[in-house]
Amino acid sequence: MRTLCSSTLIGEFFIIGFAGLVAMKDPDLAQSTVWTVCGIAMFFSILLCGMVTRPGGVALGWALQVALVAAGFVVPTMFVLGILFGALWWASVHYGRVIDEAKARFAAQHAEDGPATPGTPPTPGSADTADAV
């Protein structure tokens, strides 16, 4: 889950930066305000990359998704991009958990089987090959 969610958050980092460039052209907004808000959101997206597997990390990710959609009131394109990244976030969380569960089942299955199955020939270069000769 961590890899998929982090990839989505890194994409959001760049989208937030580009939205800041677009918002900067609005004469009603001060550049310092735009870059303070965008800077905090960009920092938050990077911070979440490391927090996504911790308790509350996914919930904070959802809060960032809501903020991206709400940014559409300043930059209308962010309505579309926010919804798109919200869908990507859902897919990252959902399919990331599915993959993590499959990995855990695979590891548990192979832990039960043991390191090697009796009756299989040794692989070339292994310590068992010298004993076989």
PDB file of C-alpha atoms in Angstrom:
ATOM      1  CA  MET A   1       0.000   0.000   0.000  1.00  0.00           C
ATOM      2  CA  ARG A   2       2.835   2.338   0.818  1.00  0.00           C
ATOM      3  CA  THR A   3       4.237   2.389  -2.709  1.00  0.00           C
ATOM      4  CA  LEU A   4       0.918   3.069  -4.433  1.00  0.00           C
ATOM      5  CA  CYS A   5      -0.170   5.734  -1.957  1.00  0.00           C
ATOM      6  CA  SER A   6       3.216   7.441  -1.997  1.00  0.00           C
ATOM      7  CA  SER A   7       3.140   7.569  -5.793  1.00  0.00           C
ATOM      8  CA  THR A   8      -0.239   9.284  -5.674  1.00  0.00           C
ATOM      9  CA  LEU A   9       0.990  11.757  -3.060  1.00  0.00           C
ATOM     10  CA  ILE A  10       4.076  12.626  -5.108  1.00  0.00           C
ATOM     11  CA  GLY A  11       1.816  13.306  -8.099  1.00  0.00           C
ATOM     12  CA  GLU A  12      -0.291  15.559  -5.897  1.00  0.00           C
ATOM     13  CA  PHE A  13       2.844  17.426  -4.812  1.00  0.00           C
ATOM     14  CA  PHE A  14       3.412  18.510  -8.410  1.00  0.00           C
ATOM     15  CA  ILE A  15      -0.265  19.259  -9.052  1.00  0.00           C
ATOM     16  CA  ILE A  16      -0.381  21.519  -5.991  1.00  0.00           C
ATOM     17  CA  GLY A  17       2.702  23.368  -7.246  1.00  0.00           C
ATOM     18  CA  PHE A  18       1.186  23.859 -10.694  1.00  0.00           C
ATOM     19  CA  ALA A  19      -2.106  25.005  -9.141  1.00  0.00           C
ATOM     20  CA  GLY A  20      -0.097  27.579  -7.199  1.00  0.00           C
ATOM     21  CA  LEU A  21       1.351  28.910 -10.439  1.00  0.00           C
ATOM     22  CA  VAL A  22      -2.153  29.259 -11.879  1.00  0.00           C
ATOM     23  CA  ALA A  23      -3.543  30.839  -8.685  1.00  0.00           C
ATOM     24  CA  MET A  24      -0.683  33.338  -8.661  1.00  0.00           C
ATOM     25  CA  LYS A  25      -2.171  34.973 -11.781  1.00  0.00           C
ATOM     26  CA  ASP A  26      -5.361  35.872  -9.869  1.00  0.00           C
ATOM     27  CA  PRO A  27      -5.080  39.591  -9.010  1.00  0.00           C
ATOM     28  CA  ASP A  28      -7.281  39.147  -5.923  1.00  0.00           C
ATOM     29  CA  LEU A  29      -4.781  36.774  -4.277  1.00  0.00           C
ATOM     30  CA  ALA A  30      -1.490  37.820  -2.715  1.00  0.00           C
ATOM     31  CA  GLN A  31       1.501  35.795  -3.895  1.00  0.00           C
ATOM     32  CA  SER A  32       2.605  35.241  -0.321  1.00  0.00           C
ATOM     33  CA  THR A  33      -0.781  33.758   0.562  1.00  0.00           C
ATOM     34  CA  VAL A  34      -0.811  31.494  -2.491  1.00  0.00           C
ATOM     35  CA  TRP A  35       2.681  30.139  -1.832  1.00  0.00           C
ATOM     36  CA  THR A  36       2.121  29.769   1.909  1.00  0.00           C
ATOM     37  CA  VAL A  37      -0.989  27.663   1.348  1.00  0.00           C
ATOM     38  CA  CYS A  38       0.584  25.706  -1.522  1.00  0.00           C
ATOM     39  CA  GLY A  39       3.827  25.234   0.396  1.00  0.00           C
ATOM     40  CA  ILE A  40       2.011  23.831   3.413  1.00  0.00           C
ATOM     41  CA  ALA A  41      -0.050  21.501   1.204  1.00  0.00           C
ATOM     42  CA  MET A  42       3.065  20.368  -0.702  1.00  0.00           C
ATOM     43  CA  PHE A  43       4.942  19.727   2.550  1.00  0.00           C
ATOM     44  CA  PHE A  44       1.933  17.832   3.880  1.00  0.00           C
ATOM     45  CA  SER A  45       1.811  15.609   0.783  1.00  0.00           C
ATOM     46  CA  ILE A  46       5.499  14.702   1.183  1.00  0.00           C
ATOM     47  CA  LEU A  47       5.093  14.158   4.920  1.00  0.00           C
ATOM     48  CA  LEU A  48       2.181  11.805   4.279  1.00  0.00           C
ATOM     49  CA  CYS A  49       4.411   9.595   2.097  1.00  0.00           C
ATOM     50  CA  GLY A  50       6.148   8.470   5.271  1.00  0.00           C
ATOM     51  CA  MET A  51       3.011   8.382   7.406  1.00  0.00           C
ATOM     52  CA  VAL A  52       0.688   6.442   5.116  1.00  0.00           C
ATOM     53  CA  THR A  53       1.188   3.096   6.904  1.00  0.00           C
ATOM     54  CA  ARG A  54       0.880   4.577  10.384  1.00  0.00           C
ATOM     55  CA  PRO A  55      -2.417   4.903  12.239  1.00  0.00           C
ATOM     56  CA  GLY A  56      -4.368   7.824  10.847  1.00  0.00           C
ATOM     57  CA  GLY A  57      -2.175   8.167   7.768  1.00  0.00           C
ATOM     58  CA  VAL A  58      -4.891   7.133   5.328  1.00  0.00           C
ATOM     59  CA  ALA A  59      -7.408   9.448   7.028  1.00  0.00           C
ATOM     60  CA  LEU A  60      -4.992  12.368   6.683  1.00  0.00           C
ATOM     61  CA  GLY A  61      -4.601  11.414   3.028  1.00  0.00           C
ATOM     62  CA  TRP A  62      -8.363  11.680   2.624  1.00  0.00           C
ATOM     63  CA  ALA A  63      -8.234  15.134   4.233  1.00  0.00           C
ATOM     64  CA  LEU A  64      -5.687  16.170   1.609  1.00  0.00           C
ATOM     65  CA  GLN A  65      -8.008  14.858  -1.122  1.00  0.00           C
ATOM     66  CA  VAL A  66     -10.868  16.973   0.229  1.00  0.00           C
ATOM     67  CA  ALA A  67      -8.565  20.018   0.322  1.00  0.00           C
ATOM     68  CA  LEU A  68      -7.594  19.426  -3.317  1.00  0.00           C
ATOM     69  CA  VAL A  69     -11.241  19.379  -4.379  1.00  0.00           C
ATOM     70  CA  ALA A  70     -11.920  22.491  -2.268  1.00  0.00           C
ATOM     71  CA  ALA A  71      -9.042  24.233  -4.063  1.00  0.00           C
ATOM     72  CA  GLY A  72     -11.374  24.241  -7.055  1.00  0.00           C
ATOM     73  CA  PHE A  73     -13.013  27.350  -5.602  1.00  0.00           C
ATOM     74  CA  VAL A  74      -9.749  29.211  -6.294  1.00  0.00           C
ATOM     75  CA  VAL A  75      -8.550  27.331  -9.388  1.00  0.00           C
ATOM     76  CA  PRO A  76     -11.592  25.731 -11.086  1.00  0.00           C
ATOM     77  CA  THR A  77      -9.484  23.047 -12.782  1.00  0.00           C
ATOM     78  CA  MET A  78      -8.739  21.655  -9.323  1.00  0.00           C
ATOM     79  CA  PHE A  79     -12.317  20.375  -9.089  1.00  0.00           C
ATOM     80  CA  VAL A  80     -11.525  17.925 -11.872  1.00  0.00           C
ATOM     81  CA  LEU A  81      -7.968  17.190 -10.719  1.00  0.00           C
ATOM     82  CA  GLY A  82      -9.081  16.830  -7.101  1.00  0.00           C
ATOM     83  CA  ILE A  83     -11.740  14.290  -8.043  1.00  0.00           C
ATOM     84  CA  LEU A  84      -9.262  12.469 -10.277  1.00  0.00           C
ATOM     85  CA  PHE A  85      -6.650  12.271  -7.516  1.00  0.00           C
ATOM     86  CA  GLY A  86      -9.347  11.307  -5.012  1.00  0.00           C
ATOM     87  CA  ALA A  87     -10.159   8.333  -7.240  1.00  0.00           C
ATOM     88  CA  LEU A  88      -6.445   7.521  -7.515  1.00  0.00           C
ATOM     89  CA  TRP A  89      -6.130   7.734  -3.727  1.00  0.00           C
ATOM     90  CA  TRP A  90      -9.056   5.348  -3.265  1.00  0.00           C
ATOM     91  CA  ALA A  91      -7.550   2.915  -5.775  1.00  0.00           C
ATOM     92  CA  SER A  92      -4.118   3.164  -4.119  1.00  0.00           C
ATOM     93  CA  VAL A  93      -5.538   2.423  -0.681  1.00  0.00           C
ATOM     94  CA  HIS A  94      -7.906  -0.315  -1.857  1.00  0.00           C
ATOM     95  CA  TYR A  95      -5.582  -2.188  -4.189  1.00  0.00           C
ATOM     96  CA  GLY A  96      -2.574  -1.552  -1.962  1.00  0.00           C
ATOM     97  CA  ARG A  97      -4.329  -3.379   0.858  1.00  0.00           C
ATOM     98  CA  VAL A  98      -5.272  -6.212  -1.498  1.00  0.00           C
ATOM     99  CA  ILE A  99      -1.643  -6.553  -2.588  1.00  0.00           C
ATOM    100  CA  ASP A 100      -0.400  -6.422   1.015  1.00  0.00           C
ATOM    101  CA  GLU A 101      -2.826  -9.197   1.999  1.00  0.00           C
ATOM    102  CA  ALA A 102      -1.734 -11.326  -0.960  1.00  0.00           C
ATOM    103  CA  LYS A 103       1.939 -10.822  -0.024  1.00  0.00           C
ATOM    104  CA  ALA A 104       1.208 -11.846   3.564  1.00  0.00           C
ATOM    105  CA  ARG A 105      -0.626 -14.993   2.422  1.00  0.00           C
ATOM    106  CA  PHE A 106       2.238 -15.859   0.062  1.00  0.00           C
ATOM    107  CA  ALA A 107       4.849 -15.350   2.788  1.00  0.00           C
ATOM    108  CA  ALA A 108       2.845 -17.427   5.277  1.00  0.00           C
ATOM    109  CA  GLN A 109       2.389 -20.207   2.744  1.00  0.00           C
ATOM    110  CA  HIS A 110       6.105 -20.358   1.970  1.00  0.00           C
ATOM    111  CA  ALA A 111       7.064 -20.144   5.631  1.00  0.00           C
ATOM    112  CA  GLU A 112       5.021 -23.297   6.249  1.00  0.00           C
ATOM    113  CA  ASP A 113       6.692 -25.125   3.331  1.00  0.00           C
ATOM    114  CA  GLY A 114      10.160 -24.585   4.743  1.00  0.00           C
ATOM    115  CA  PRO A 115      13.315 -23.490   2.941  1.00  0.00           C
ATOM    116  CA  ALA A 116      13.562 -26.466   0.565  1.00  0.00           C
ATOM    117  CA  THR A 117      11.329 -29.331  -0.457  1.00  0.00           C
ATOM    118  CA  PRO A 118      12.834 -32.803   0.103  1.00  0.00           C
ATOM    119  CA  GLY A 119      13.652 -34.722  -3.059  1.00  0.00           C
ATOM    120  CA  THR A 120      14.491 -31.692  -5.175  1.00  0.00           C
ATOM    121  CA  PRO A 121      17.945 -31.640  -6.755  1.00  0.00           C
ATOM    122  CA  PRO A 122      20.390 -29.059  -5.392  1.00  0.00           C
ATOM    123  CA  THR A 123      20.937 -25.927  -7.420  1.00  0.00           C
ATOM    124  CA  PRO A 124      24.359 -25.446  -9.035  1.00  0.00           C
ATOM    125  CA  GLY A 125      26.706 -23.442  -6.844  1.00  0.00           C
ATOM    126  CA  SER A 126      24.922 -24.264  -3.600  1.00  0.00           C
ATOM    127  CA  ALA A 127      26.576 -25.928  -0.624  1.00  0.00           C
ATOM    128  CA  ASP A 128      24.574 -29.115  -1.276  1.00  0.00           C
ATOM    129  CA  THR A 129      26.233 -29.548  -4.685  1.00  0.00           C
ATOM    130  CA  ALA A 130      29.644 -30.254  -3.146  1.00  0.00           C
ATOM    131  CA  ASP A 131      28.135 -32.999  -0.967  1.00  0.00           C
ATOM    132  CA  ALA A 132      26.469 -34.630  -3.982  1.00  0.00           C
ATOM    133  CA  VAL A 133      29.760 -35.104  -5.867  1.00  0.00           C
TER     134      VAL A 133
END
